[in-house]
Amino acid sequence: MNEFEQAEERRKRQREEIKQKRIRQLRRRMTISGCILLCIIIALAAFAVNVAKKKKLAAEQKKQLEQEIAQMNESLNDCYNTFLTDNGVSAEKSDVTAFTKWLEKNYSEEMDDLFSVYQKNKKITAQDIYDSFGATLHVLSDTYEGKLKDEATAAKNHIYEKKAAENGTVQITAAGDLCLEEDGYVLDYYDTVNDLSKCISKTILDQTNAADIFFLNHEYCISDRGTPLEDKYYVFRAKPERMKLLEQMGTDIVSIANNHIYDYGADAMDDTIDLLDQAKITHVGGGTNLDEAKQPTYYIINGIKIGFVAASEGEQYKFTPEATDSTTGILTSYDTTEYNQVIADASKECDYLIAYVHWGTEDEDMYNSTQTEHGKEFLKSGADIVIGGHPHVLQGIEYTEDGPIVYSLGDFWFNDETKYTGLLNLEITSEGLKQMSFTPCEQKDSQTQYLNNAESQRALFDHLQEISPNITIDDTGVITELKDVDAES
């Protein structure tokens, strides 16, 4: 083989080597591509399987969620049905379900909060509802029924909504007897100084104005009309312009169930009611007819509904008439039957009911057996606390198995006599009375002043403890029950 042929042979071998090399490269590329494709196929298959699993899981979770929501709604239905039953309302299941659906439609965020609670506790309570909605079942039910549609509608239902400084509680302050008689000591003194803060100390006025609800006994009429009742020794009437004093005190609601509201007859009592209405100060215990006299008043504050009712049984000689179907007067409780029914009905409409009663013996700091008997009746009928007045002096406080009886808050601002008085303070939550306390005051020389001396405060607290069967009062005025005392309950 010559050199040319040898060279040609080498070129052929080189070309073959290059060809084989390219074939090997191509095979490697195809193998890699195949692997990549296979990986892609496997990944897609895995993805598809995963998607299917996720869809299945999502469907299962959705089904479980729907089941839990249905279970929560059923628990909510049970809670609402129990609420209705406890308040004497018989409801069809469809009515209960409609309430729950209404909540879902109008309170989606609150229902989400409630669901979180249900997932944790597997049940719904009335307190859970308040914590989630910021309103009790009484308030939510009133809203559902349209009673709170607007301010005018609420007022027709004797319901008044107020804003509070603190969330979650209602601060109620109650005072004793107020008497603004034109020829009396307190107005004579007021007209001399022409400044309410010189008659009632600023500390007291600050507290009564700061309270969410300030309540007192309105023991006089306000009018330019009427004539004094014949043969009645003490009669009390103020001019209409004196209404400003009630407003300056921060008064929200008064009882007119007492023995002096009718001192100048029906016209003067009617004028008093009209003037209170004009000042947007509500009243209980009296009216232009019996239905008005029996009518409770309700306040909604921080989603909690507070009720007030009042009656009188304080006259030895009955000058003040009981209201009838067509005549002006007061609600009385000498026979407790009617007032017990008023209390029972009102208690079904609110979260906390305050029953005021004008009773007892004047100028006696020891309450009598009739007060105790009637007070316990009123508590058993549904009142959460009974607050009394009329004796003109402080009387004791008794805790019973159904709640406290505050027998008399004495005179708040009445005359020139020197005597202990004060303010009863109630802190109410959605679960009831959280704390009760007493602000120590003294009426003297036609003024009512806060006792700011610790020794004087302690003396008043000790006096109140001594005339009470089972309470203790600490140095800040907080009242608690002495549960180890062997007192009749």
C-alpha positions as a Python dict, from the first residue, in 0.01 Angstrom:
ca = {
    (1, 'M'): (0, 0, 0),
    (2, 'N'): (154, 323, -113),
    (3, 'E'): (163, 642, 86),
    (4, 'F'): (-145, 787, -82),
    (5, 'E'): (-350, 486, 4),
    (6, 'Q'): (-221, 490, 357),
    (7, 'A'): (-316, 855, 394),
    (8, 'E'): (-663, 786, 255),
    (9, 'E'): (-705, 498, 497),
    (10, 'R'): (-612, 724, 787),
    (11, 'R'): (-864, 986, 673),
    (12, 'K'): (-1137, 718, 651),
    (13, 'R'): (-1056, 600, 1001),
    (14, 'Q'): (-1064, 956, 1129),
    (15, 'R'): (-1397, 1020, 961),
    (16, 'E'): (-1533, 697, 1112),
    (17, 'E'): (-1404, 795, 1455),
    (18, 'I'): (-1566, 1136, 1423),
    (19, 'K'): (-1890, 972, 1309),
    (20, 'Q'): (-1887, 729, 1599),
    (21, 'K'): (-1806, 1008, 1837),
    (22, 'R'): (-2101, 1210, 1708),
    (23, 'I'): (-2323, 904, 1737),
    (24, 'R'): (-2212, 855, 2097),
    (25, 'Q'): (-2272, 1223, 2170),
    (26, 'L'): (-2616, 1205, 2014),
    (27, 'R'): (-2697, 895, 2214),
    (28, 'R'): (-2585, 1066, 2532),
    (29, 'R'): (-2799, 1368, 2451),
    (30, 'M'): (-3095, 1147, 2373),
    (31, 'T'): (-3041, 959, 2696),
    (32, 'I'): (-3021, 1284, 2894),
    (33, 'S'): (-3326, 1424, 2716),
    (34, 'G'): (-3509, 1102, 2782),
    (35, 'C'): (-3419, 1116, 3146),
    (36, 'I'): (-3527, 1476, 3164),
    (37, 'L'): (-3850, 1396, 2986),
    (38, 'L'): (-3905, 1101, 3214),
    (39, 'C'): (-3841, 1319, 3515),
    (40, 'I'): (-4086, 1574, 3380),
    (41, 'I'): (-4344, 1304, 3321),
    (42, 'I'): (-4288, 1165, 3669),
    (43, 'A'): (-4305, 1516, 3818),
    (44, 'L'): (-4625, 1593, 3629),
    (45, 'A'): (-4772, 1267, 3740),
    (46, 'A'): (-4673, 1335, 4098),
    (47, 'F'): (-4813, 1687, 4071),
    (48, 'A'): (-5137, 1554, 3933),
    (49, 'V'): (-5158, 1301, 4215),
    (50, 'N'): (-5076, 1573, 4469),
    (51, 'V'): (-5338, 1807, 4323),
    (52, 'A'): (-5591, 1529, 4342),
    (53, 'K'): (-5493, 1459, 4701),
    (54, 'K'): (-5514, 1828, 4787),
    (55, 'K'): (-5853, 1855, 4622),
    (56, 'K'): (-5969, 1554, 4814),
    (57, 'L'): (-5823, 1693, 5136),
    (58, 'A'): (-5974, 2034, 5067),
    (59, 'A'): (-6309, 1872, 5003),
    (60, 'E'): (-6278, 1674, 5324),
    (61, 'Q'): (-6171, 1984, 5517),
    (62, 'K'): (-6455, 2183, 5366),
    (63, 'K'): (-6698, 1912, 5462),
    (64, 'Q'): (-6554, 1900, 5813),
    (65, 'L'): (-6568, 2281, 5838),
    (66, 'E'): (-6928, 2282, 5722),
    (67, 'Q'): (-7007, 2014, 5977),
    (68, 'E'): (-6838, 2215, 6255),
    (69, 'I'): (-7021, 2532, 6151),
    (70, 'A'): (-7347, 2339, 6149),
    (71, 'Q'): (-7266, 2200, 6493),
    (72, 'M'): (-7179, 2548, 6620),
    (73, 'N'): (-7505, 2685, 6481),
    (74, 'E'): (-7691, 2404, 6653),
    (75, 'S'): (-7517, 2491, 6979),
    (76, 'L'): (-7606, 2856, 6920),
    (77, 'N'): (-7966, 2754, 6852),
    (78, 'D'): (-7972, 2560, 7179),
    (79, 'C'): (-7828, 2858, 7367),
    (80, 'Y'): (-8086, 3096, 7220),
    (81, 'N'): (-8370, 2851, 7279),
    (82, 'T'): (-8265, 2817, 7643),
    (83, 'F'): (-8257, 3195, 7669),
    (84, 'L'): (-8610, 3218, 7529),
    (85, 'T'): (-8738, 2941, 7754),
    (86, 'D'): (-8582, 3097, 8063),
    (87, 'N'): (-8762, 3419, 7977),
    (88, 'G'): (-9099, 3255, 7924),
    (89, 'V'): (-9099, 3256, 7544),
    (90, 'S'): (-9206, 2947, 7353),
    (91, 'A'): (-9047, 2949, 7007),
    (92, 'E'): (-9062, 2716, 6709),
    (93, 'K'): (-8735, 2568, 6586),
    (94, 'S'): (-8770, 2770, 6266),
    (95, 'D'): (-8784, 3090, 6471),
    (96, 'V'): (-8467, 2996, 6657),
    (97, 'T'): (-8291, 2903, 6333),
    (98, 'A'): (-8399, 3233, 6176),
    (99, 'F'): (-8225, 3421, 6458),
    (100, 'T'): (-7900, 3234, 6392),
    (101, 'K'): (-7923, 3302, 6018),
    (102, 'W'): (-7982, 3669, 6096),
    (103, 'L'): (-7663, 3673, 6303),
    (104, 'E'): (-7469, 3510, 6016),
    (105, 'K'): (-7596, 3772, 5774),
    (106, 'N'): (-7539, 4079, 5990),
    (107, 'Y'): (-7244, 3986, 6213),
    (108, 'S'): (-7001, 3786, 5999),
    (109, 'E'): (-6685, 3892, 6186),
    (110, 'E'): (-6846, 3825, 6522),
    (111, 'M'): (-6963, 3485, 6403),
    (112, 'D'): (-6604, 3407, 6299),
    (113, 'D'): (-6490, 3495, 6651),
    (114, 'L'): (-6763, 3277, 6797),
    (115, 'F'): (-6659, 2988, 6571),
    (116, 'S'): (-6305, 3009, 6706),
    (117, 'V'): (-6448, 2980, 7056),
    (118, 'Y'): (-6661, 2684, 6952),
    (119, 'Q'): (-6365, 2503, 6797),
    (120, 'K'): (-6185, 2532, 7130),
    (121, 'N'): (-6471, 2453, 7370),
    (122, 'K'): (-6713, 2254, 7150),
    (123, 'K'): (-7007, 2450, 7291),
    (124, 'I'): (-7150, 2801, 7300),
    (125, 'T'): (-7256, 2985, 7616),
    (126, 'A'): (-7434, 3316, 7669),
    (127, 'Q'): (-7106, 3462, 7792),
    (128, 'D'): (-6930, 3344, 7475),
    (129, 'I'): (-7191, 3533, 7274),
    (130, 'Y'): (-7133, 3851, 7475),
    (131, 'D'): (-6755, 3819, 7444),
    (132, 'S'): (-6780, 3778, 7064),
    (133, 'F'): (-7059, 4025, 6986),
    (134, 'G'): (-7018, 4280, 7264),
    (135, 'A'): (-7389, 4240, 7337),
    (136, 'T'): (-7598, 4006, 7549),
    (137, 'L'): (-7874, 3788, 7410),
    (138, 'H'): (-8130, 4036, 7545),
    (139, 'V'): (-7974, 4315, 7339),
    (140, 'L'): (-7924, 4099, 7029),
    (141, 'S'): (-8281, 3973, 7057),
    (142, 'D'): (-8415, 4328, 7087),
    (143, 'T'): (-8214, 4424, 6780),
    (144, 'Y'): (-8342, 4120, 6588),
    (145, 'E'): (-8702, 4205, 6680),
    (146, 'G'): (-8660, 4564, 6558),
    (147, 'K'): (-8700, 4725, 6900),
    (148, 'L'): (-8374, 4917, 6854),
    (149, 'K'): (-8424, 5017, 6491),
    (150, 'D'): (-8373, 5383, 6577),
    (151, 'E'): (-8383, 5608, 6882),
    (152, 'A'): (-8754, 5682, 6849),
    (153, 'T'): (-8845, 5315, 6818),
    (154, 'A'): (-8629, 5226, 7117),
    (155, 'A'): (-8792, 5502, 7324),
    (156, 'K'): (-9137, 5364, 7240),
    (157, 'N'): (-9015, 5040, 7392),
    (158, 'H'): (-8879, 5236, 7692),
    (159, 'I'): (-8523, 5143, 7600),
    (160, 'Y'): (-8244, 5401, 7603),
    (161, 'E'): (-7890, 5344, 7477),
    (162, 'K'): (-7594, 5526, 7630),
    (163, 'K'): (-7222, 5520, 7566),
    (164, 'A'): (-6990, 5435, 7851),
    (165, 'A'): (-6637, 5539, 7936),
    (166, 'E'): (-6525, 5183, 8007),
    (167, 'N'): (-6587, 4868, 7805),
    (168, 'G'): (-6753, 4559, 7943),
    (169, 'T'): (-6916, 4710, 8253),
    (170, 'V'): (-7200, 4939, 8356),
    (171, 'Q'): (-7137, 5184, 8640),
    (172, 'I'): (-7459, 5266, 8827),
    (173, 'T'): (-7476, 5520, 9107),
    (174, 'A'): (-7786, 5550, 9324),
    (175, 'A'): (-7869, 5823, 9574),
    (176, 'G'): (-8144, 5854, 9831),
    (177, 'D'): (-8424, 6108, 9867),
    (178, 'L'): (-8404, 6444, 9690),
    (179, 'C'): (-8648, 6717, 9796),
    (180, 'L'): (-8653, 7058, 9629),
    (181, 'E'): (-8930, 7242, 9814),
    (182, 'E'): (-8955, 7613, 9734),
    (183, 'D'): (-9005, 7701, 10100),
    (184, 'G'): (-8760, 7439, 10219),
    (185, 'Y'): (-8411, 7458, 10361),
    (186, 'V'): (-8210, 7330, 10066),
    (187, 'L'): (-8353, 7570, 9808),
    (188, 'D'): (-8326, 7859, 10052),
    (189, 'Y'): (-7958, 7780, 10086),
    (190, 'Y'): (-7913, 7725, 9713),
    (191, 'D'): (-8074, 8061, 9635),
    (192, 'T'): (-7827, 8223, 9874),
    (193, 'V'): (-7516, 8078, 9707),
    (194, 'N'): (-7660, 8019, 9356),
    (195, 'D'): (-7408, 7742, 9294),
    (196, 'L'): (-7494, 7373, 9318),
    (197, 'S'): (-7131, 7280, 9390),
    (198, 'K'): (-7157, 7484, 9711),
    (199, 'C'): (-7457, 7275, 9813),
    (200, 'I'): (-7339, 6934, 9700),
    (201, 'S'): (-6964, 6888, 9700),
    (202, 'K'): (-6783, 6871, 9368),
    (203, 'T'): (-6655, 6522, 9445),
    (204, 'I'): (-7013, 6398, 9464),
    (205, 'L'): (-7125, 6586, 9154),
    (206, 'D'): (-6826, 6459, 8958),
    (207, 'Q'): (-6922, 6104, 9051),
    (208, 'T'): (-7292, 6138, 8972),
    (209, 'N'): (-7212, 6294, 8636),
    (210, 'A'): (-6949, 6032, 8553),
    (211, 'A'): (-7176, 5737, 8629),
    (212, 'D'): (-7322, 5553, 8332),
    (213, 'I'): (-7658, 5573, 8510),
    (214, 'F'): (-7739, 5802, 8803),
    (215, 'F'): (-8063, 5718, 8985),
    (216, 'L'): (-8239, 5887, 9278),
    (217, 'N'): (-8576, 5922, 9448),
    (218, 'H'): (-8761, 6236, 9328),
    (219, 'E'): (-8958, 6324, 9641),
    (220, 'Y'): (-9144, 6635, 9533),
    (221, 'C'): (-9344, 6761, 9237),
    (222, 'I'): (-9236, 7027, 8987),
    (223, 'S'): (-9512, 7257, 8870),
    (224, 'D'): (-9673, 7598, 8886),
    (225, 'R'): (-10013, 7432, 8913),
    (226, 'G'): (-10209, 7248, 9179),
    (227, 'T'): (-10316, 7302, 9537),
    (228, 'P'): (-10178, 7131, 9848),
    (229, 'L'): (-10354, 6812, 9952),
    (230, 'E'): (-10599, 6884, 10229),
    (231, 'D'): (-10489, 6786, 10581),
    (232, 'K'): (-10141, 6681, 10468),
    (233, 'Y'): (-9882, 6839, 10698),
    (234, 'Y'): (-9575, 6830, 10470),
    (235, 'V'): (-9619, 6912, 10101),
    (236, 'F'): (-9330, 6967, 9860),
    (237, 'R'): (-9329, 7149, 9527),
    (238, 'A'): (-9059, 7317, 9317),
    (239, 'K'): (-9082, 7561, 9029),
    (240, 'P'): (-9020, 7425, 8678),
    (241, 'E'): (-8692, 7615, 8650),
    (242, 'R'): (-8550, 7395, 8928),
    (243, 'M'): (-8526, 7113, 8675),
    (244, 'K'): (-8180, 7248, 8590),
    (245, 'L'): (-8056, 7123, 8927),
    (246, 'L'): (-8146, 6765, 8838),
    (247, 'E'): (-7966, 6809, 8507),
    (248, 'Q'): (-7656, 6952, 8679),
    (249, 'M'): (-7647, 6644, 8900),
    (250, 'G'): (-7627, 6427, 8589),
    (251, 'T'): (-7955, 6254, 8671),
    (252, 'D'): (-8061, 5985, 8425),
    (253, 'I'): (-8361, 5824, 8594),
    (254, 'V'): (-8576, 5887, 8902),
    (255, 'S'): (-8838, 5705, 9101),
    (256, 'I'): (-9162, 5895, 9149),
    (257, 'A'): (-9314, 5614, 9355),
    (258, 'N'): (-9321, 5803, 9684),
    (259, 'N'): (-9548, 5992, 9920),
    (260, 'H'): (-9476, 6346, 9794),
    (261, 'I'): (-9502, 6329, 9415),
    (262, 'Y'): (-9880, 6391, 9441),
    (263, 'D'): (-9864, 6663, 9710),
    (264, 'Y'): (-10028, 6919, 9479),
    (265, 'G'): (-10262, 6685, 9299),
    (266, 'A'): (-10283, 6524, 8956),
    (267, 'D'): (-10206, 6837, 8754),
    (268, 'A'): (-9878, 6897, 8937),
    (269, 'M'): (-9779, 6532, 8907),
    (270, 'D'): (-9861, 6535, 8536),
    (271, 'D'): (-9648, 6847, 8496),
    (272, 'T'): (-9362, 6676, 8678),
    (273, 'I'): (-9375, 6384, 8435),
    (274, 'D'): (-9385, 6619, 8136),
    (275, 'L'): (-9090, 6822, 8263),
    (276, 'L'): (-8886, 6508, 8329),
    (277, 'D'): (-8962, 6391, 7976),
    (278, 'Q'): (-8855, 6726, 7833),
    (279, 'A'): (-8527, 6703, 8025),
    (280, 'K'): (-8479, 6345, 7898),
    (281, 'I'): (-8478, 6215, 8253),
    (282, 'T'): (-8671, 5890, 8266),
    (283, 'H'): (-8898, 5789, 8554),
    (284, 'V'): (-9047, 5475, 8706),
    (285, 'G'): (-9317, 5401, 8962),
    (286, 'G'): (-9581, 5653, 8858),
    (287, 'G'): (-9775, 5780, 8561),
    (288, 'T'): (-10094, 5922, 8420),
    (289, 'N'): (-10246, 5572, 8439),
    (290, 'L'): (-10165, 5233, 8589),
    (291, 'D'): (-9991, 5099, 8279),
    (292, 'E'): (-9749, 5392, 8288),
    (293, 'A'): (-9691, 5348, 8661),
    (294, 'K'): (-9605, 4980, 8610),
    (295, 'Q'): (-9385, 5041, 8306),
    (296, 'P'): (-9017, 4950, 8352),
    (297, 'T'): (-8739, 5159, 8200),
    (298, 'Y'): (-8437, 4997, 8037),
    (299, 'Y'): (-8088, 5121, 7955),
    (300, 'I'): (-7843, 4952, 7719),
    (301, 'I'): (-7480, 5030, 7798),
    (302, 'N'): (-7182, 4833, 7666),
    (303, 'G'): (-7423, 4579, 7523),
    (304, 'I'): (-7578, 4508, 7867),
    (305, 'K'): (-7947, 4577, 7934),
    (306, 'I'): (-8031, 4723, 8277),
    (307, 'G'): (-8391, 4750, 8400),
    (308, 'F'): (-8557, 4971, 8663),
    (309, 'V'): (-8896, 4941, 8834),
    (310, 'A'): (-9037, 5118, 9140),
    (311, 'A'): (-9326, 5105, 9385),
    (312, 'S'): (-9424, 5262, 9718),
    (313, 'E'): (-9560, 5128, 10044),
    (314, 'G'): (-9438, 5408, 10267),
    (315, 'E'): (-9748, 5595, 10384),
    (316, 'Q'): (-9915, 5534, 10717),
    (317, 'Y'): (-10191, 5772, 10609),
    (318, 'K'): (-10242, 5723, 10238),
    (319, 'F'): (-10262, 6063, 10071),
    (320, 'T'): (-10095, 5952, 9747),
    (321, 'P'): (-10336, 5764, 9519),
    (322, 'E'): (-10253, 5451, 9330),
    (323, 'A'): (-10276, 5499, 8955),
    (324, 'T'): (-10579, 5346, 8786),
    (325, 'D'): (-10659, 5265, 8425),
    (326, 'S'): (-10757, 5628, 8372),
    (327, 'T'): (-10617, 5837, 8659),
    (328, 'T'): (-10275, 5966, 8762),
    (329, 'G'): (-10096, 5810, 9054),
    (330, 'I'): (-9823, 5573, 9166),
    (331, 'L'): (-9765, 5199, 9178),
    (332, 'T'): (-9798, 5065, 9532),
    (333, 'S'): (-9676, 4747, 9698),
    (334, 'Y'): (-9867, 4730, 10027),
    (335, 'D'): (-10011, 4420, 9867),
    (336, 'T'): (-9706, 4283, 9689),
    (337, 'T'): (-9893, 4082, 9425),
    (338, 'E'): (-9894, 4344, 9152),
    (339, 'Y'): (-9538, 4463, 9206),
    (340, 'N'): (-9413, 4105, 9212),
    (341, 'Q'): (-9570, 4055, 8870),
    (342, 'V'): (-9418, 4378, 8739),
    (343, 'I'): (-9078, 4258, 8860),
    (344, 'A'): (-9124, 3910, 8714),
    (345, 'D'): (-9218, 4050, 8374),
    (346, 'A'): (-8938, 4308, 8370),
    (347, 'S'): (-8674, 4055, 8474),
    (348, 'K'): (-8743, 3856, 8157),
    (349, 'E'): (-8656, 4161, 7946),
    (350, 'C'): (-8316, 4258, 8084),
    (351, 'D'): (-7984, 4132, 8213),
    (352, 'Y'): (-7997, 4307, 8551),
    (353, 'L'): (-8306, 4444, 8726),
    (354, 'I'): (-8306, 4710, 8999),
    (355, 'A'): (-8627, 4722, 9204),
    (356, 'Y'): (-8676, 5040, 9406),
    (357, 'V'): (-8929, 5051, 9689),
    (358, 'H'): (-9039, 5339, 9911),
    (359, 'W'): (-9094, 5177, 10250),
    (360, 'G'): (-9001, 5151, 10616),
    (361, 'T'): (-9034, 5370, 10923),
    (362, 'E'): (-8914, 5729, 10910),
    (363, 'D'): (-8605, 5817, 11115),
    (364, 'E'): (-8543, 5455, 11217),
    (365, 'D'): (-8205, 5318, 11118),
    (366, 'M'): (-8320, 4960, 11179),
    (367, 'Y'): (-8534, 4812, 10905),
    (368, 'N'): (-8848, 4620, 11000),
    (369, 'S'): (-8967, 4265, 10934),
    (370, 'T'): (-9211, 4375, 10663),
    (371, 'Q'): (-8928, 4530, 10464),
    (372, 'T'): (-8730, 4207, 10490),
    (373, 'E'): (-9030, 3994, 10395),
    (374, 'H'): (-9121, 4210, 10097),
    (375, 'G'): (-8761, 4258, 9987),
    (376, 'K'): (-8705, 3883, 9970),
    (377, 'E'): (-9028, 3845, 9774),
    (378, 'F'): (-8912, 4102, 9520),
    (379, 'L'): (-8579, 3922, 9479),
    (380, 'K'): (-8748, 3586, 9431),
    (381, 'S'): (-8978, 3742, 9172),
    (382, 'G'): (-8675, 3835, 8962),
    (383, 'A'): (-8512, 4151, 9094),
    (384, 'D'): (-8133, 4133, 9113),
    (385, 'I'): (-8113, 4397, 9385),
    (386, 'V'): (-8370, 4583, 9596),
    (387, 'I'): (-8293, 4945, 9687),
    (388, 'G'): (-8510, 5129, 9937),
    (389, 'G'): (-8584, 5479, 10052),
    (390, 'H'): (-8826, 5684, 10269),
    (391, 'P'): (-8685, 5644, 10625),
    (392, 'H'): (-8469, 5960, 10572),
    (393, 'V'): (-8172, 5781, 10731),
    (394, 'L'): (-7935, 5507, 10624),
    (395, 'Q'): (-8057, 5157, 10700),
    (396, 'G'): (-7865, 4834, 10672),
    (397, 'I'): (-7770, 4617, 10377),
    (398, 'E'): (-7852, 4247, 10378),
    (399, 'Y'): (-7729, 3975, 10146),
    (400, 'T'): (-7991, 3705, 10089),
    (401, 'E'): (-7972, 3386, 9886),
    (402, 'D'): (-8134, 3570, 9593),
    (403, 'G'): (-7943, 3898, 9610),
    (404, 'P'): (-7879, 4207, 9822),
    (405, 'I'): (-8137, 4434, 9986),
    (406, 'V'): (-8023, 4792, 10047),
    (407, 'Y'): (-8293, 4895, 10291),
    (408, 'S'): (-8253, 5273, 10276),
    (409, 'L'): (-8008, 5520, 10125),
    (410, 'G'): (-8144, 5797, 10347),
    (411, 'D'): (-8173, 6161, 10242),
    (412, 'F'): (-7947, 6268, 9958),
    (413, 'W'): (-8025, 6642, 9977),
    (414, 'F'): (-8342, 6705, 10170),
    (415, 'N'): (-8321, 6949, 10463),
    (416, 'D'): (-8089, 7107, 10720),
    (417, 'E'): (-8056, 6805, 10947),
    (418, 'T'): (-7720, 6643, 11016),
    (419, 'K'): (-7711, 6278, 10911),
    (420, 'Y'): (-7508, 6022, 10725),
    (421, 'T'): (-7585, 5966, 10360),
    (422, 'G'): (-7396, 5853, 10053),
    (423, 'L'): (-7394, 5702, 9709),
    (424, 'L'): (-7442, 5334, 9633),
    (425, 'N'): (-7222, 5223, 9344),
    (426, 'L'): (-7289, 4911, 9140),
    (427, 'E'): (-7047, 4771, 8885),
    (428, 'I'): (-7244, 4543, 8653),
    (429, 'T'): (-7107, 4304, 8391),
    (430, 'S'): (-7289, 4072, 8153),
    (431, 'E'): (-7275, 3811, 8430),
    (432, 'G'): (-7429, 4031, 8700),
    (433, 'L'): (-7308, 4233, 8997),
    (434, 'K'): (-6928, 4243, 9002),
    (435, 'Q'): (-6881, 4491, 9286),
    (436, 'M'): (-7088, 4707, 9520),
    (437, 'S'): (-6943, 5003, 9705),
    (438, 'F'): (-7049, 5306, 9907),
    (439, 'T'): (-6935, 5667, 9877),
    (440, 'P'): (-6948, 5821, 10228),
    (441, 'C'): (-7126, 6156, 10258),
    (442, 'E'): (-7297, 6369, 10518),
    (443, 'Q'): (-7593, 6605, 10497),
    (444, 'K'): (-7548, 6905, 10725),
    (445, 'D'): (-7668, 7266, 10723),
    (446, 'S'): (-7865, 7215, 10398),
    (447, 'Q'): (-7557, 7081, 10222),
    (448, 'T'): (-7444, 6734, 10124),
    (449, 'Q'): (-7070, 6693, 10144),
    (450, 'Y'): (-6828, 6413, 10068),
    (451, 'L'): (-6650, 6285, 10377),
    (452, 'N'): (-6286, 6313, 10272),
    (453, 'N'): (-6138, 6243, 10614),
    (454, 'A'): (-6037, 5878, 10656),
    (455, 'E'): (-6150, 5869, 11019),
    (456, 'S'): (-6493, 6010, 10931),
    (457, 'Q'): (-6527, 5765, 10644),
    (458, 'R'): (-6443, 5472, 10869),
    (459, 'A'): (-6698, 5589, 11127),
    (460, 'L'): (-6973, 5589, 10863),
    (461, 'F'): (-6867, 5248, 10731),
    (462, 'D'): (-6864, 5108, 11085),
    (463, 'H'): (-7212, 5248, 11148),
    (464, 'L'): (-7344, 5090, 10828),
    (465, 'Q'): (-7183, 4758, 10920),
    (466, 'E'): (-7336, 4769, 11269),
    (467, 'I'): (-7691, 4806, 11135),
    (468, 'S'): (-7637, 4540, 10867),
    (469, 'P'): (-7656, 4165, 10940),
    (470, 'N'): (-7391, 4025, 10709),
    (471, 'I'): (-7169, 4278, 10533),
    (472, 'T'): (-6821, 4417, 10567),
    (473, 'I'): (-6699, 4746, 10419),
    (474, 'D'): (-6330, 4803, 10359),
    (475, 'D'): (-6159, 5140, 10384),
    (476, 'T'): (-6226, 5213, 10015),
    (477, 'G'): (-6600, 5159, 10061),
    (478, 'V'): (-6621, 4820, 9888),
    (479, 'I'): (-6906, 4614, 10032),
    (480, 'T'): (-6879, 4236, 10054),
    (481, 'E'): (-7090, 3963, 10206),
    (482, 'L'): (-6985, 3803, 10533),
    (483, 'K'): (-7071, 3447, 10440),
    (484, 'D'): (-6972, 3297, 10774),
    (485, 'V'): (-7233, 3501, 10961),
    (486, 'D'): (-7531, 3300, 11083),
    (487, 'A'): (-7789, 3535, 10934),
    (488, 'E'): (-8136, 3447, 10819),
    (489, 'S'): (-8141, 3419, 10439),
}
